[in-house]
Coordinates of N, CA and C in Angstrom, one line a residue:
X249 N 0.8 -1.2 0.0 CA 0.0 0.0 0.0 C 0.9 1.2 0.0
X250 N 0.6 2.3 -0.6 CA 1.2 3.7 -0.6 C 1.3 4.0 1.2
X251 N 2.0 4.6 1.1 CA 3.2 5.2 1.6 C 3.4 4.2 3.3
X252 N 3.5 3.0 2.9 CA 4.1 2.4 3.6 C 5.3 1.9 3.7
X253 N 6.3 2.2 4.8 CA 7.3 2.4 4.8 C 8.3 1.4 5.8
X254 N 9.4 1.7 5.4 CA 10.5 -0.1 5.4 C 10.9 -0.4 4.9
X255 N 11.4 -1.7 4.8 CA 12.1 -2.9 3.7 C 10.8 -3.6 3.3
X256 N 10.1 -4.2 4.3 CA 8.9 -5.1 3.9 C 7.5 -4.0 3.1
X257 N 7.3 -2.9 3.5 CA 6.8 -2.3 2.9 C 7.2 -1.9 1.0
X258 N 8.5 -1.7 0.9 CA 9.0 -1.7 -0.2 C 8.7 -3.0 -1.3
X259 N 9.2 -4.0 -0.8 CA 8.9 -5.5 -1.6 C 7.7 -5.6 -1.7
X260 N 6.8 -5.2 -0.6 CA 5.8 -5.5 -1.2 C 5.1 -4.6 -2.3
X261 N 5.5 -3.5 -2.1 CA 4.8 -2.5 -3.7 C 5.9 -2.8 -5.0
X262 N 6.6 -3.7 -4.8 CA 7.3 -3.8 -6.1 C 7.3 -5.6 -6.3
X263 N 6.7 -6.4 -5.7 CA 6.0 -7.6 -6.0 C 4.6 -7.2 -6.8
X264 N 3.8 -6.6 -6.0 CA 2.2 -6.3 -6.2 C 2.7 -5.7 -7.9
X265 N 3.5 -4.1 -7.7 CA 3.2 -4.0 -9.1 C 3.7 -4.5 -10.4
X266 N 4.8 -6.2 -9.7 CA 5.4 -6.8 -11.0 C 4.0 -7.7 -11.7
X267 N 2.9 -8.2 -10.6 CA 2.2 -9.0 -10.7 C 0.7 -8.1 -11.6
X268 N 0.7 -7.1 -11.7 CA 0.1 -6.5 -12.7 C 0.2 -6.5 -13.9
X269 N 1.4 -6.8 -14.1 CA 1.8 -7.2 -15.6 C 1.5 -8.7 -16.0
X270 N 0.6 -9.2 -15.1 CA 0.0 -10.9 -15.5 C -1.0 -10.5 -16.4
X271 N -1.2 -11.0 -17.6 CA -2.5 -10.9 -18.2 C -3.2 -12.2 -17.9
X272 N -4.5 -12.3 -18.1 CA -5.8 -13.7 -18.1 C -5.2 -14.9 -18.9
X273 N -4.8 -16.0 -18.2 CA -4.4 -17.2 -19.0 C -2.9 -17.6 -19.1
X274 N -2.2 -16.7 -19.3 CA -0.9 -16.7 -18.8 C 0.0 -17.9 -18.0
X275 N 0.9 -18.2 -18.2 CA 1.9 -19.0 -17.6 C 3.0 -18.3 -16.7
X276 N 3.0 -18.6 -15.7 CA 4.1 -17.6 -15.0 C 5.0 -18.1 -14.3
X277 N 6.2 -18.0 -14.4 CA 7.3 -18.3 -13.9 C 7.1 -17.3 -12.2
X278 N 7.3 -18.6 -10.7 CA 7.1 -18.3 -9.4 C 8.3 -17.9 -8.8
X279 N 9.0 -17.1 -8.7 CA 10.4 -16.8 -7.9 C 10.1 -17.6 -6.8
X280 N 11.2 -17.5 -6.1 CA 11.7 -17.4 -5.1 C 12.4 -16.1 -3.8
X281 N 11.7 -16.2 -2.3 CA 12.5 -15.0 -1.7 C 11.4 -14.3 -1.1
X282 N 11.9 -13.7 -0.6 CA 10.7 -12.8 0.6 C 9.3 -11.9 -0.7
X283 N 10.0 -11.0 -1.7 CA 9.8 -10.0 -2.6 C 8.7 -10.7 -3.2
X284 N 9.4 -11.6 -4.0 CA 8.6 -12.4 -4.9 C 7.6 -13.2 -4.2
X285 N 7.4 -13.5 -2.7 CA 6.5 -13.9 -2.4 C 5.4 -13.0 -2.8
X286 N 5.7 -11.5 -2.4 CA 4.0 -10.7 -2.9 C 3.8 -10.6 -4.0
X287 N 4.6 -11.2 -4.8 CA 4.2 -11.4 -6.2 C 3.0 -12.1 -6.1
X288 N 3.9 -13.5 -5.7 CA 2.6 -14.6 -5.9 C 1.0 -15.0 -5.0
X289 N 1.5 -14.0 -4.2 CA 0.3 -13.5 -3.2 C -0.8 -12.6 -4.1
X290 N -0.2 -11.8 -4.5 CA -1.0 -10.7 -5.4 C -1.4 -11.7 -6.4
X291 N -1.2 -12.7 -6.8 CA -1.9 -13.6 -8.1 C -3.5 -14.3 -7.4
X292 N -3.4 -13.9 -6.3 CA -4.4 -14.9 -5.3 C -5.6 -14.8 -6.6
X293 N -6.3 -16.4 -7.0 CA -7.4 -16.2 -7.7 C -7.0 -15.7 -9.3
X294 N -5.8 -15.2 -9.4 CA -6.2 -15.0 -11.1 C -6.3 -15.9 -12.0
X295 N -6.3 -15.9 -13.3 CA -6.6 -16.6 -14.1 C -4.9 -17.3 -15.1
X296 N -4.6 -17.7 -14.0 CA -2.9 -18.2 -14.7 C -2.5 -19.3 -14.0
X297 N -1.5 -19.8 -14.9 CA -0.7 -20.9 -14.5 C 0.5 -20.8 -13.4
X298 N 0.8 -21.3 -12.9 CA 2.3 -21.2 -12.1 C 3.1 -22.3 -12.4
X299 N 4.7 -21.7 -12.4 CA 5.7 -22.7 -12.8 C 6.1 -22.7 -10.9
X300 N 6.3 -22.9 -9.7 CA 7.5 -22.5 -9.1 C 8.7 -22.8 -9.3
X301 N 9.7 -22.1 -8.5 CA 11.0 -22.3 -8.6 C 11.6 -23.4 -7.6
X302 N 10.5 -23.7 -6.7 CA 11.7 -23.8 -5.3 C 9.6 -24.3 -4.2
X303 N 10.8 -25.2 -3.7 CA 9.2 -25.7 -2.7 C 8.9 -24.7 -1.8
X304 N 9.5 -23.4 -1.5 CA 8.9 -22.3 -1.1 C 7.6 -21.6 -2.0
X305 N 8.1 -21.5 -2.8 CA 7.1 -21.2 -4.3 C 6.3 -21.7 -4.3
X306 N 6.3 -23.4 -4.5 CA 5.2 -24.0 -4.7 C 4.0 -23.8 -3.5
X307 N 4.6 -24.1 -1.9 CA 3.6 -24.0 -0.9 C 3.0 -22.3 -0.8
X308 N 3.8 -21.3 -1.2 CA 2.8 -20.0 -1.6 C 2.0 -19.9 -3.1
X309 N 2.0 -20.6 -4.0 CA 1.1 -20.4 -4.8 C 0.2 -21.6 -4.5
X310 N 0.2 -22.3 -3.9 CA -0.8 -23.5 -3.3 C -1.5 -22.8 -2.3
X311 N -1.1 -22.0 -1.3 CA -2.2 -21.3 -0.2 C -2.7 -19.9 -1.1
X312 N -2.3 -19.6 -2.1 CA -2.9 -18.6 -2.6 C -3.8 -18.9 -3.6
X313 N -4.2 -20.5 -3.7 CA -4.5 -20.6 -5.0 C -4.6 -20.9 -6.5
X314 N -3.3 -20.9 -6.9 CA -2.7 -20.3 -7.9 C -2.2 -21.8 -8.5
X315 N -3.1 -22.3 -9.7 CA -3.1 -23.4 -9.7 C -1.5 -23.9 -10.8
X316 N -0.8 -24.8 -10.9 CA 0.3 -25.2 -10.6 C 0.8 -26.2 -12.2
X317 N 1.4 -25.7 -12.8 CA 2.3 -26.5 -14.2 C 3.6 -27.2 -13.9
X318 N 4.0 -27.3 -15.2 CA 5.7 -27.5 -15.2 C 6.1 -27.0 -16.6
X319 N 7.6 -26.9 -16.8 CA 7.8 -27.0 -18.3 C 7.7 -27.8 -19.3
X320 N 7.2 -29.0 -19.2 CA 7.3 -30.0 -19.4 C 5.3 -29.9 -20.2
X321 N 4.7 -29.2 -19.4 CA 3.0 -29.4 -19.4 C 2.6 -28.8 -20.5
X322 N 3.8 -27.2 -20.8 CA 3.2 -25.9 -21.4 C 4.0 -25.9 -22.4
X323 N 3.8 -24.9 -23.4 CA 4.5 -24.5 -24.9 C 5.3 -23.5 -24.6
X324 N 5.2 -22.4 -23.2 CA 6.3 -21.7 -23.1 C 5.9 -20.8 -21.8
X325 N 6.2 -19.9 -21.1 CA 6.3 -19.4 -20.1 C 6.3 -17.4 -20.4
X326 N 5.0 -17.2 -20.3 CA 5.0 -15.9 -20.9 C 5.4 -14.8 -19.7
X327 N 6.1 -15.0 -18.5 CA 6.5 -14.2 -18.0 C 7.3 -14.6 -16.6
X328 N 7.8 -14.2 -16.4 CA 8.4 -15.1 -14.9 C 8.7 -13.3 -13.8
X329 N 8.8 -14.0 -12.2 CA 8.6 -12.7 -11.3 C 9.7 -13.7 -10.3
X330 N 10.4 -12.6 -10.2 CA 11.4 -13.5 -9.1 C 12.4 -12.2 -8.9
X331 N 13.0 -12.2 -7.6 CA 13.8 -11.7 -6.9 C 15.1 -11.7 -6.9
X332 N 16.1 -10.6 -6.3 CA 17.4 -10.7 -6.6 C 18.1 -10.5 -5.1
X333 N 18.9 -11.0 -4.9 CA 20.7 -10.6 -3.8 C 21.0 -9.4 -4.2
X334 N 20.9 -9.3 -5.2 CA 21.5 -7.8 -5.8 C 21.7 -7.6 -7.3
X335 N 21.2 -6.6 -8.0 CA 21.4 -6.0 -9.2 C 22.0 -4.8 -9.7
X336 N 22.7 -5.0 -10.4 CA 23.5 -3.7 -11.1 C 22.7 -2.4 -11.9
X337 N 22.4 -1.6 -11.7 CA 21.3 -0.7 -12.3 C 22.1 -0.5 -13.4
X338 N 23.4 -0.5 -13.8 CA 23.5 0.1 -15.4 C 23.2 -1.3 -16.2
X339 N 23.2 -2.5 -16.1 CA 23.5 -3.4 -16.8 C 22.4 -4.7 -16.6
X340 N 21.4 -4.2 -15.2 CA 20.5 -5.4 -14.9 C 21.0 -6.8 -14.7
X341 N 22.4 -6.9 -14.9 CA 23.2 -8.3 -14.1 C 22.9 -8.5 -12.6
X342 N 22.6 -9.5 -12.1 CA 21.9 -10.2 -11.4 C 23.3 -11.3 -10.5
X343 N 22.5 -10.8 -9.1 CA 23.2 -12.0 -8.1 C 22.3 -12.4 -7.3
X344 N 21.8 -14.2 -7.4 CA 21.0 -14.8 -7.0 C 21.3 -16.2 -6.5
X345 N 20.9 -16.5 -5.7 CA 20.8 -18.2 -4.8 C 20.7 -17.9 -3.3
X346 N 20.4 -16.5 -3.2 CA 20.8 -16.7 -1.5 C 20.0 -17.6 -1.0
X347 N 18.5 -18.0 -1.5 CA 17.3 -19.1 -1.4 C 18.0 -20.7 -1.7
X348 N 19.3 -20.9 -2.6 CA 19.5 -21.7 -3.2 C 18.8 -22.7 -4.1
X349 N 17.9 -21.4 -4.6 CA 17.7 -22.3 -5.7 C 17.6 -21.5 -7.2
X350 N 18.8 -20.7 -7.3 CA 18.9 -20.6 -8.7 C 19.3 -21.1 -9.5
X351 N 19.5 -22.5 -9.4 CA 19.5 -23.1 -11.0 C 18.2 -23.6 -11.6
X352 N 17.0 -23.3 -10.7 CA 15.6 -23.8 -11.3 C 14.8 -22.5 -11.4
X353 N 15.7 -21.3 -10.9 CA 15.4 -20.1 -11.0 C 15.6 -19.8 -12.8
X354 N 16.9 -19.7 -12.6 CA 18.2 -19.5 -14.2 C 17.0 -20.4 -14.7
X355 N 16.2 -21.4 -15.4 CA 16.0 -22.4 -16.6 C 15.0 -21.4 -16.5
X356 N 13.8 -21.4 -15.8 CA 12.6 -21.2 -16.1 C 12.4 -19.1 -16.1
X357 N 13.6 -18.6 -15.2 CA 13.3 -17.0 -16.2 C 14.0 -17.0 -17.4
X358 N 14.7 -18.2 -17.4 CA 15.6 -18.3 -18.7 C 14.4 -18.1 -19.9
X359 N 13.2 -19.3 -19.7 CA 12.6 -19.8 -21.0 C 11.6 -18.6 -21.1
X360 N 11.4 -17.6 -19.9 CA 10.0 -16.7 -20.2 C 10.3 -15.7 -21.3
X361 N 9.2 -15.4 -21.5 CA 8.9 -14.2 -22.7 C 9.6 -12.7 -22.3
X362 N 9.1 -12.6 -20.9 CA 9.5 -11.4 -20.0 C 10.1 -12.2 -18.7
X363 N 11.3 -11.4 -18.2 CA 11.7 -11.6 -17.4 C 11.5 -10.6 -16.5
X364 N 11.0 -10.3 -15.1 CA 10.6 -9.1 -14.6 C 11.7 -9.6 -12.6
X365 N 12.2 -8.4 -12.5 CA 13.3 -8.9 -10.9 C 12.4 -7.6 -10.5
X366 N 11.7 -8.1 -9.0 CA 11.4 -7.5 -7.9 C 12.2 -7.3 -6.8
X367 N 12.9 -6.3 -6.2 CA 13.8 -5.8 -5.5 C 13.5 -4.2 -4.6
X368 N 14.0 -4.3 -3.5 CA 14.0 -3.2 -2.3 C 15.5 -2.4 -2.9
X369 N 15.5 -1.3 -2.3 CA 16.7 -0.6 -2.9 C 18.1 -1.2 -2.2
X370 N 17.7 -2.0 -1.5 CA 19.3 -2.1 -0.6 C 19.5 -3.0 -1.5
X371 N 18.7 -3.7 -2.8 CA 19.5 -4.6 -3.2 C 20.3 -3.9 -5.0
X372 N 20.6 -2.5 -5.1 CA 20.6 -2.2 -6.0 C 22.3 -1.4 -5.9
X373 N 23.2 -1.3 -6.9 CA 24.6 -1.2 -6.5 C 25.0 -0.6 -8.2
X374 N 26.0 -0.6 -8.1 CA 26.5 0.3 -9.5 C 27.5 -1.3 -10.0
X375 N 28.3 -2.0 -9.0 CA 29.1 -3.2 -9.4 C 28.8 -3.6 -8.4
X376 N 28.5 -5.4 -9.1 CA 27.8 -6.3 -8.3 C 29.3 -6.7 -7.2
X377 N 28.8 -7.4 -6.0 CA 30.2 -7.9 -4.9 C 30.1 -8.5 -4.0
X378 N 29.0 -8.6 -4.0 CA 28.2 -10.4 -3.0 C 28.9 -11.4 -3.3
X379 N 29.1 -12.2 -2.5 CA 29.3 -13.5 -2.9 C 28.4 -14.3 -3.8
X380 N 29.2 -15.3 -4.4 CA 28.0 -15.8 -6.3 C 27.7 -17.2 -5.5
X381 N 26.4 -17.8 -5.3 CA 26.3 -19.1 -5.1 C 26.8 -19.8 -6.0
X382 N 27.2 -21.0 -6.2 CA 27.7 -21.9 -6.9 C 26.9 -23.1 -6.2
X383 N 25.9 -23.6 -7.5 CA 25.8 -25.1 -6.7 C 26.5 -26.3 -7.2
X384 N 27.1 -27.0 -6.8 CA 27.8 -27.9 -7.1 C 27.7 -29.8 -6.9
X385 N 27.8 -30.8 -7.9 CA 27.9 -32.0 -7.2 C 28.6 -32.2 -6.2
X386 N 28.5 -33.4 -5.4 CA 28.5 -33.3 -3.6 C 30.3 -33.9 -4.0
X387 N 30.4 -34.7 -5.1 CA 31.3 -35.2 -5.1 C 32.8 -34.4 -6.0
X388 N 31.7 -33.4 -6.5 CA 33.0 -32.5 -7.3 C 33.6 -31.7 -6.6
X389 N 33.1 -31.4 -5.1 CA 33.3 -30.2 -4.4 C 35.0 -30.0 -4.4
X390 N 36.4 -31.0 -4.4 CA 37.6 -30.6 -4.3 C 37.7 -29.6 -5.5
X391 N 37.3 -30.1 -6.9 CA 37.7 -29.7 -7.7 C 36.9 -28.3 -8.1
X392 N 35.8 -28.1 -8.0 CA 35.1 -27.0 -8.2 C 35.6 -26.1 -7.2
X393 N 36.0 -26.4 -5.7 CA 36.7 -25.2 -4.7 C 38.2 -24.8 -5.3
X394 N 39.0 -26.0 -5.9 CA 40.0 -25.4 -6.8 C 40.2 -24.5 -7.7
X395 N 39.0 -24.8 -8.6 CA 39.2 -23.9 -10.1 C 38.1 -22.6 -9.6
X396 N 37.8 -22.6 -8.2 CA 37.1 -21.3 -8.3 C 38.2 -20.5 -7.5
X397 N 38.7 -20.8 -6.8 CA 40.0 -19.9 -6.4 C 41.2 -19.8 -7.8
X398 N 41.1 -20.5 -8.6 CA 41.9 -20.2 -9.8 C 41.3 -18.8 -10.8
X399 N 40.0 -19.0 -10.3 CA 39.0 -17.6 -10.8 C 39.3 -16.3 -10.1
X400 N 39.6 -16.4 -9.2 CA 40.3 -15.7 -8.3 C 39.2 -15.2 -7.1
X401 N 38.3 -16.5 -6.6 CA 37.4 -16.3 -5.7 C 37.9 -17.2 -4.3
X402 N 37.0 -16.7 -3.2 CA 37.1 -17.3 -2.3 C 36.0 -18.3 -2.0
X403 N 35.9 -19.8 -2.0 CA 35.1 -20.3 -1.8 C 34.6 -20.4 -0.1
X404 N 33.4 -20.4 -0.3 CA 33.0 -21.1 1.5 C 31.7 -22.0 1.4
X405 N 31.8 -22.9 1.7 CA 30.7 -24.3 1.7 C 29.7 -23.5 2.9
X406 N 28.2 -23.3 1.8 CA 27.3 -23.4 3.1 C 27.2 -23.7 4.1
X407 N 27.1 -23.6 5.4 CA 26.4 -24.3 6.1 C 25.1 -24.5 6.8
X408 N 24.4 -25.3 6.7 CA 22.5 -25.4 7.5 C 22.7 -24.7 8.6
X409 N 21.7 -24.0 9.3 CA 21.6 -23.4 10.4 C 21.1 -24.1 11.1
X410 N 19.7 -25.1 10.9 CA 19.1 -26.0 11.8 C 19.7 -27.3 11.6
X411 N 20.9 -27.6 10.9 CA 21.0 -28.9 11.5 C 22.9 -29.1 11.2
X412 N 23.3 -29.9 11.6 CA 24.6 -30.6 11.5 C 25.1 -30.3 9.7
X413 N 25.9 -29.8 9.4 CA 26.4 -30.4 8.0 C 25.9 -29.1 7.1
X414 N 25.9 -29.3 5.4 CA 26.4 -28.3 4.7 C 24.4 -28.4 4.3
X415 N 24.4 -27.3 3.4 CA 22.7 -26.8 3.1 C 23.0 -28.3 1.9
X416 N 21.6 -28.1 1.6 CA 21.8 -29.6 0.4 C 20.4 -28.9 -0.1
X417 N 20.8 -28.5 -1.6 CA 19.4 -27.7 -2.4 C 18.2 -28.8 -2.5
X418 N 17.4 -28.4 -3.7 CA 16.4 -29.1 -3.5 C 16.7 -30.4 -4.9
X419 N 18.2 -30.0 -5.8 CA 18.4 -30.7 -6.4 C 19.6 -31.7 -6.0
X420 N 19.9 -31.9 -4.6 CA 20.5 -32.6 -3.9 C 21.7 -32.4 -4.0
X421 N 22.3 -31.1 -4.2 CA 24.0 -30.7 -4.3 C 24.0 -30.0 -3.3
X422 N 25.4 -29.4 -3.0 CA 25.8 -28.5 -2.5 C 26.2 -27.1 -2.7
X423 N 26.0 -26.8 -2.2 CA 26.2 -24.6 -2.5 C 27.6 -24.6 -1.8
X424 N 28.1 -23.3 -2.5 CA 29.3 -23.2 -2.2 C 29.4 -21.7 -2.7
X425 N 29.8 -20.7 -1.6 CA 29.3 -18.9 -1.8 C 30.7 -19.2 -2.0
X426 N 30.8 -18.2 -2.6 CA 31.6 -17.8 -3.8 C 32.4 -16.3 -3.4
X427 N 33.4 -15.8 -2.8 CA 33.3 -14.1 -3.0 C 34.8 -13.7 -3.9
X428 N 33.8 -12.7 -5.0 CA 35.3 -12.5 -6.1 C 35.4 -11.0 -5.6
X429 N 35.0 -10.1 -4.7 CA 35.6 -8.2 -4.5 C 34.0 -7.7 -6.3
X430 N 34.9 -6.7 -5.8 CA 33.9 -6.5 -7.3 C 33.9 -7.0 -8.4
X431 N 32.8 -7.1 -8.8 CA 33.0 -8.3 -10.4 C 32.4 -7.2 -11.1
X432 N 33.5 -6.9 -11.8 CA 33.5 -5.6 -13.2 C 33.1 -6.3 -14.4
X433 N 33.3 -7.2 -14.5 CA 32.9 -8.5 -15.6 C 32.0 -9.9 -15.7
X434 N 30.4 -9.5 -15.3 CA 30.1 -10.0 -14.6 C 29.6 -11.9 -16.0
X435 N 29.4 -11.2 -17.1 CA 29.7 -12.3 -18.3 C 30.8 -12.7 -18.9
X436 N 31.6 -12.2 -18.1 CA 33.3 -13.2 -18.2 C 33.5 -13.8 -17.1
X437 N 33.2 -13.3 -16.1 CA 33.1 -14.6 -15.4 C 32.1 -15.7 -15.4
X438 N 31.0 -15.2 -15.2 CA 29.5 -16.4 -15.7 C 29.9 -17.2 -16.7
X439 N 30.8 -16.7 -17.7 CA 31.1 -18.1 -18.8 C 32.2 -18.9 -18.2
X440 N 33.0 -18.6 -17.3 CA 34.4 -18.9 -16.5 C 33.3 -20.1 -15.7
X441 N 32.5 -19.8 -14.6 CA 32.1 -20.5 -14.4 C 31.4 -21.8 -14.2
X442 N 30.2 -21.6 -15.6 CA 29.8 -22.4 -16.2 C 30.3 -23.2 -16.6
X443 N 32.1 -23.2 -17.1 CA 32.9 -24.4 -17.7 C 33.5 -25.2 -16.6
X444 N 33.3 -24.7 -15.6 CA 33.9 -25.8 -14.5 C 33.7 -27.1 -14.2
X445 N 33.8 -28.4 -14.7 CA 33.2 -29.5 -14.2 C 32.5 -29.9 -12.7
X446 N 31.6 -29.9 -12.9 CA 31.1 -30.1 -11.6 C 30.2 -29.0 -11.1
X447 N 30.0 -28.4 -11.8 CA 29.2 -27.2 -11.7 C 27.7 -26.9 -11.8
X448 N 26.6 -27.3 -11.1 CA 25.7 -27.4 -11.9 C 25.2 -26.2 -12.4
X449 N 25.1 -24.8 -11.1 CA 25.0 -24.0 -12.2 C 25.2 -22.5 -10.4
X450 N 25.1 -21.6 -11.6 CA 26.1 -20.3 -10.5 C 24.7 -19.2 -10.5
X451 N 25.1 -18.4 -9.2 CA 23.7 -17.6 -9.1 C 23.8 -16.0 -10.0
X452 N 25.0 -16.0 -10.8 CA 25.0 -14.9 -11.6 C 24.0 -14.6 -12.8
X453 N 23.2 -13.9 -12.9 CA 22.5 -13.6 -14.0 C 22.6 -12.8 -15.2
X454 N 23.1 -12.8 -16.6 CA 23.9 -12.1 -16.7 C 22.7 -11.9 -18.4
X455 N 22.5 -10.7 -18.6 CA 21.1 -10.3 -20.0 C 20.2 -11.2 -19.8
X456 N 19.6 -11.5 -18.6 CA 18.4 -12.1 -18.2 C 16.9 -11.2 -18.2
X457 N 17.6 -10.1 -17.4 CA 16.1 -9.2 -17.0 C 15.8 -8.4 -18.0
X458 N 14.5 -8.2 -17.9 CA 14.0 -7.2 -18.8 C 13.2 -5.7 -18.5
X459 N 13.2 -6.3 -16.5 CA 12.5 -5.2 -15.9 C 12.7 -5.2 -14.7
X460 N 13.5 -4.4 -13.6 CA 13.7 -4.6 -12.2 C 12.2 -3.3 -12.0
X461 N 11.7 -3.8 -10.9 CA 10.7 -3.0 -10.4 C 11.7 -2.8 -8.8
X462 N 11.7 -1.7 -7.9 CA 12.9 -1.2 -7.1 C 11.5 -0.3 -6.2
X463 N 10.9 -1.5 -5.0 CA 10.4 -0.5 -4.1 C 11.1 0.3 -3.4
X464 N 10.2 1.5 -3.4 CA 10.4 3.1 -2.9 C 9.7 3.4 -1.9
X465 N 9.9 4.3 -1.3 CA 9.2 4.8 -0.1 C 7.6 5.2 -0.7
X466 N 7.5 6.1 -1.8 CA 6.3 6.4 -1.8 C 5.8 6.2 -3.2
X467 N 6.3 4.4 -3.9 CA 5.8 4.0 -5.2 C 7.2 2.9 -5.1
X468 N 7.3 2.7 -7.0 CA 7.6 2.1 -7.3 C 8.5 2.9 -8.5
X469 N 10.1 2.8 -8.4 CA 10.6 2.7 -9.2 C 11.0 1.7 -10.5
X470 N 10.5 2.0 -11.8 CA 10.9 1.2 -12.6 C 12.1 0.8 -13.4
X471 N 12.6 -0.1 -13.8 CA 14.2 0.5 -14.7 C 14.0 -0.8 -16.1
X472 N 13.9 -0.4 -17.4 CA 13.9 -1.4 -18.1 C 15.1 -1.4 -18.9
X473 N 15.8 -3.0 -19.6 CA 16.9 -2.9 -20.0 C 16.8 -3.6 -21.4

């Protein structure tokens, strides 16, 4: 609602107003993340499909509603709404997994028509410098922590907060945060990446988006790329 004010007041006017851009019938790609949850809240009852990302996704577009596809069901995916760690405003490059699950993030805003990132301003920067999730097989991990410090990163194996041992995604690998300082190059490294054996896939997004929506204190900043 207008002029409600915060972090959670922000996400939520820049979820609500990414989920206006749904038209009737539609297939929609379900982020993942606090943001994108009012995405898919604001779908309560419309008339569309949902892909989720992530079993978070799926249990909010199930209490909202919001009846449920795959890629596999549909001919294509006319729009996807999902969330960022952080985005570069000149270039819309994307840092994503803190949820750990952007590699089912990456396919499905991959295949949409429109890709649309809902974000609060704290997640908005000039050069990206988060640490990059990497998820990885459980068994590649020597070699993938080698050739990512050969990248010139520092790796650190997640670890679970509620229980003993390292996070384990929902595609049964391991995450491994990644921190490179500032990444001036953020599609020279994403290709550096991607070639690593053992890699299944990294939380950089790189000419993905097509629209960050950037809640504001009193609206919604838009930025298209």
């Amino acid at each position: 609602m207008k002029g409600e004010g915060g972090s959670e007041g922000a996400k939520r006017r820049a979820g609500q107003r990414a989920a206006r851009e749904v038209e009737p019938g539609w297939v929609v790609g379900l982020g993942t993340g606090s943001t994108a949850a009012h995405a898919i809240r604001a779908l309560e009852d419309a008339d569309v499909r949902g892909i989720p990302t992530s079993y978070q996704s799926r249990e909010l577009a199930i209490e909202a509603g919001v009846p449920l596809t795959s890629l596999d069901e549909v001919e294509g995916v006319d729009l996807s709404i999902d969330g960022a760690d952080q985005f570069a405003r000149g270039s819309g490059a994307l840092i994503k997994g803190g949820g750990g699950a952007h590699a089912r993030e990456k396919i499905i805003d991959g295949a949409a028509d429109r890709f649309l990132v809902v974000a609060d301003p704290t997640k908005a920067t000039d050069v990206l410098d988060r640490p990059v999730p990497v998820e990885c097989l459980p068994d590649a991990r020597p070699v993938v922590e080698d050739r990512l410090r050969e990248c010139g990163g520092e790796p650190d194996l997640r670890e679970a907060a509620g229980k003993d041992g390292p996070v384990i995604t929902d595609n049964g690998n391991l995450l491994i945060d990644c921190a490179f300082g500032a990444i001036e190059d953020p599609g020279g490294l994403a290709t550096r990446l991607s070639a690593i054996p053992g890699v299944v896939e990294h939380g950089l997004f790189v000419d993905l988006a097509d629209t960050v929506y950037v809640g504001v204190e009193e609206g919604v900043e838009r930025i298209d790329y």
